[in-house]
mmCIF file of C-alpha atoms in Angstrom:
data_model
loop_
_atom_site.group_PDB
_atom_site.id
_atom_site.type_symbol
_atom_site.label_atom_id
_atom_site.label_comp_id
_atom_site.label_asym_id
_atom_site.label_seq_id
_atom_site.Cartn_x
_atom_site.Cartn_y
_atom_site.Cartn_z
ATOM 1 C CA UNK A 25 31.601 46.755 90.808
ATOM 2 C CA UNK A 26 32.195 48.472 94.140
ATOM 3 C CA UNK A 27 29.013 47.697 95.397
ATOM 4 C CA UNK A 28 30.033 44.220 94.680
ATOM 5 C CA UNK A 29 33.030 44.274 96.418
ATOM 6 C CA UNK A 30 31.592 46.029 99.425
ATOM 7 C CA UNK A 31 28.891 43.072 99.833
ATOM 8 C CA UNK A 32 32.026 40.802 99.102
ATOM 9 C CA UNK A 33 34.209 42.158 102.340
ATOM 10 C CA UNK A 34 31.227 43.018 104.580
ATOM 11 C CA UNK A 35 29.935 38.908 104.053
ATOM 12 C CA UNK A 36 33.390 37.705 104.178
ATOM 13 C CA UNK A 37 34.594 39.247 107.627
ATOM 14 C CA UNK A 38 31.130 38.104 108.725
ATOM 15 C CA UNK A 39 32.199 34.529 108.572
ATOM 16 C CA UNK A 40 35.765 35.210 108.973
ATOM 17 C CA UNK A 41 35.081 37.101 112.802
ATOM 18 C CA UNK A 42 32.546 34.198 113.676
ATOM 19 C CA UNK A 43 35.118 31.671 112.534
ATOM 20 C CA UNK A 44 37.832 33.106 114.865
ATOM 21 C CA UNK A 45 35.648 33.960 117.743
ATOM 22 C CA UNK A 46 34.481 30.489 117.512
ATOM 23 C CA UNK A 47 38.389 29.234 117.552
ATOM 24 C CA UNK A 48 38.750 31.501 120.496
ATOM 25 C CA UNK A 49 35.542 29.553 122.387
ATOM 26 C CA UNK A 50 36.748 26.519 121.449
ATOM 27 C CA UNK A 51 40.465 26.629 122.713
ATOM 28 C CA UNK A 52 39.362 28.556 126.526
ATOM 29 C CA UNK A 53 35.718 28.388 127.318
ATOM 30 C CA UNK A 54 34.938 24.934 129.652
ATOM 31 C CA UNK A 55 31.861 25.426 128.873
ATOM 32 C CA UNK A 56 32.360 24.500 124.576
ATOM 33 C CA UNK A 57 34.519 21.403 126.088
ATOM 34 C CA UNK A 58 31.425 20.259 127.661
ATOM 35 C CA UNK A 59 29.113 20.576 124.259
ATOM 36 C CA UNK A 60 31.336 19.022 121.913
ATOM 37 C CA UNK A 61 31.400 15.779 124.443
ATOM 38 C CA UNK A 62 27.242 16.532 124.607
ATOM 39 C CA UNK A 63 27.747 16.170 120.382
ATOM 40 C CA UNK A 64 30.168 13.248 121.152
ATOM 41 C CA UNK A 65 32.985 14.326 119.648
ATOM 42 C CA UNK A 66 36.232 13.830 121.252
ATOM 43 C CA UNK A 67 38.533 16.513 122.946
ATOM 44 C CA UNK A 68 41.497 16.402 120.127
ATOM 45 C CA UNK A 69 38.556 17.152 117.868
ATOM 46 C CA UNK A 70 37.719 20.398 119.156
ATOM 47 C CA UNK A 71 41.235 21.782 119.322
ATOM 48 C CA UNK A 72 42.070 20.414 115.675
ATOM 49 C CA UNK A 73 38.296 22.306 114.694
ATOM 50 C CA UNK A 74 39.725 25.187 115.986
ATOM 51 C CA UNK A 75 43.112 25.532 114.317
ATOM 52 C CA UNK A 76 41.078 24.631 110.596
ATOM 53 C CA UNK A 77 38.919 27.363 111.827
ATOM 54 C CA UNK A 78 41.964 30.219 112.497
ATOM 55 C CA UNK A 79 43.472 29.035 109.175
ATOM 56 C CA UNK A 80 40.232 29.101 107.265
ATOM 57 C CA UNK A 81 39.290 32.376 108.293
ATOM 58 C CA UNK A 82 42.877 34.063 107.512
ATOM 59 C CA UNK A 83 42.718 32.190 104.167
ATOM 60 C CA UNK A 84 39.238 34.042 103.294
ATOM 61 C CA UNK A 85 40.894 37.060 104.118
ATOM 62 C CA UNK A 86 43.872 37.202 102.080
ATOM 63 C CA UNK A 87 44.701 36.742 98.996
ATOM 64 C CA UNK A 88 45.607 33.624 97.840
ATOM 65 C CA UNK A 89 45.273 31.684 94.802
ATOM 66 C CA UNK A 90 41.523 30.714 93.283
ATOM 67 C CA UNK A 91 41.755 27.046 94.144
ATOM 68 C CA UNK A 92 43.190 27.655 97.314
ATOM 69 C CA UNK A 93 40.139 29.899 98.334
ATOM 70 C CA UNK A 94 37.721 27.585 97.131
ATOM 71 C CA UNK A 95 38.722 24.613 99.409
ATOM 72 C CA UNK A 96 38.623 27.267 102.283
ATOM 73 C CA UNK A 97 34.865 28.141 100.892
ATOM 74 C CA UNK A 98 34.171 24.283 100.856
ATOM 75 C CA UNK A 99 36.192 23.134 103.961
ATOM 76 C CA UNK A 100 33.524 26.342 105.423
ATOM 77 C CA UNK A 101 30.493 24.376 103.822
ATOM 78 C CA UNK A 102 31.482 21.280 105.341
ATOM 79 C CA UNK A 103 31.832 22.666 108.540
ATOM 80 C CA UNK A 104 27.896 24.273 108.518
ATOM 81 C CA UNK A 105 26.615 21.355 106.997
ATOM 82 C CA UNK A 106 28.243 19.106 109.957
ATOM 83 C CA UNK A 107 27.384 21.336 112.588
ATOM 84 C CA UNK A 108 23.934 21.345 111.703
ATOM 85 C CA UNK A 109 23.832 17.551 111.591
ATOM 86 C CA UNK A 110 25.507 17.075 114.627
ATOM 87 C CA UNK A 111 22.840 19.320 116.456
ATOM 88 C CA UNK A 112 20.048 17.829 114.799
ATOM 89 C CA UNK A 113 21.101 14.312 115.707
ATOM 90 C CA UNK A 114 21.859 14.954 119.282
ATOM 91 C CA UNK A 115 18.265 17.105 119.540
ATOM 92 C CA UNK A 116 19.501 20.286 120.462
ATOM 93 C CA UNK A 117 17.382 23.137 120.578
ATOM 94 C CA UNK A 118 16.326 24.722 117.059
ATOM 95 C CA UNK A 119 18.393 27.856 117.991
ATOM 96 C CA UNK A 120 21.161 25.741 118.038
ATOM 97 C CA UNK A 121 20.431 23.561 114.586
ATOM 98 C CA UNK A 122 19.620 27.035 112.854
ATOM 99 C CA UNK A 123 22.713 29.110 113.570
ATOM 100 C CA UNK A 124 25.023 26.996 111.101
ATOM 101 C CA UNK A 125 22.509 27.819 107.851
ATOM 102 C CA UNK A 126 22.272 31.188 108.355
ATOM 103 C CA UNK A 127 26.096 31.053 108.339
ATOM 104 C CA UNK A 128 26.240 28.885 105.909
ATOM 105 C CA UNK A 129 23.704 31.373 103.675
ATOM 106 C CA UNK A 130 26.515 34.089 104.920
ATOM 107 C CA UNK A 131 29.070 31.998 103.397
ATOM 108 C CA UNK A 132 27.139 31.841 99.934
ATOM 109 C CA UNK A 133 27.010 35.129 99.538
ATOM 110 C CA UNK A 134 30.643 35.900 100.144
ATOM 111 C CA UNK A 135 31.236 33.042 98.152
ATOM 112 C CA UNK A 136 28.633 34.372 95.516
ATOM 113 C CA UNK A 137 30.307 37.915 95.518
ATOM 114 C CA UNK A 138 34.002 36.905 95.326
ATOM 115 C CA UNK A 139 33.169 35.171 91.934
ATOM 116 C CA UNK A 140 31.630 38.026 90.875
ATOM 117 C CA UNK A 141 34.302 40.290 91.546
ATOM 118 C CA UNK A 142 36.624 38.030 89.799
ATOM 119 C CA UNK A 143 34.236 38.816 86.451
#
């Protein structure tokens, strides 16, 4: 049990640290204004990313109710899963399309761990 709860937190702050660094990038590097109009997504979209990002990650971090956390694990998934798309579609280097898997792989194994802690 504390071996799964030590995979659990070390996973989970994983995500949750590249979640808010990424809200960080987002909201006042120029240079993450310029990609998401290379991925042709509009401005409003990167600051609303950004604040579903900072609320995700504290939500994965506290505790909250069971179906509250899993819409934070899915609204996580989502994210990957478009990110990975979007990079795909607009041909950006594998680097680039590769990053959101292994996160998302991050992501299922803190989500993997948190239901077996709940056992």
């Amino acid at each position: 049990m504390k071996a799964t709860k030590i995979f659990y937190w070390i996973l989970t702050a994983i995500v949750a640290l590249m979640m808010a660094f990424s809200c960080y990038s987002y909201l006042a590097k120029p240079e993450m204004a310029a990609a998401f109009h290379h991925l042709g997504f509009p401005d409003y979209f990167r600051v609303e990313l950004a604040i579903a990002k900072l609320i995700g990650a504290i939500l994965l971090l506290v505790p909250v109710p069971a179906r509250l956390k899993e819409w934070t694990y899915a609204g996580f998934t989502f994210v990957f899963v478009s990110a990975f798309i979007a990079h795909t579609a607009s041909g950006d280097p594998v680097a680039n399309r590769v990053m959101p898997l292994v996160f998302l792989a991050i992501l299922g194994g803190s989500y993997f761990f948190y239901y077996k802690k709940q056992q």
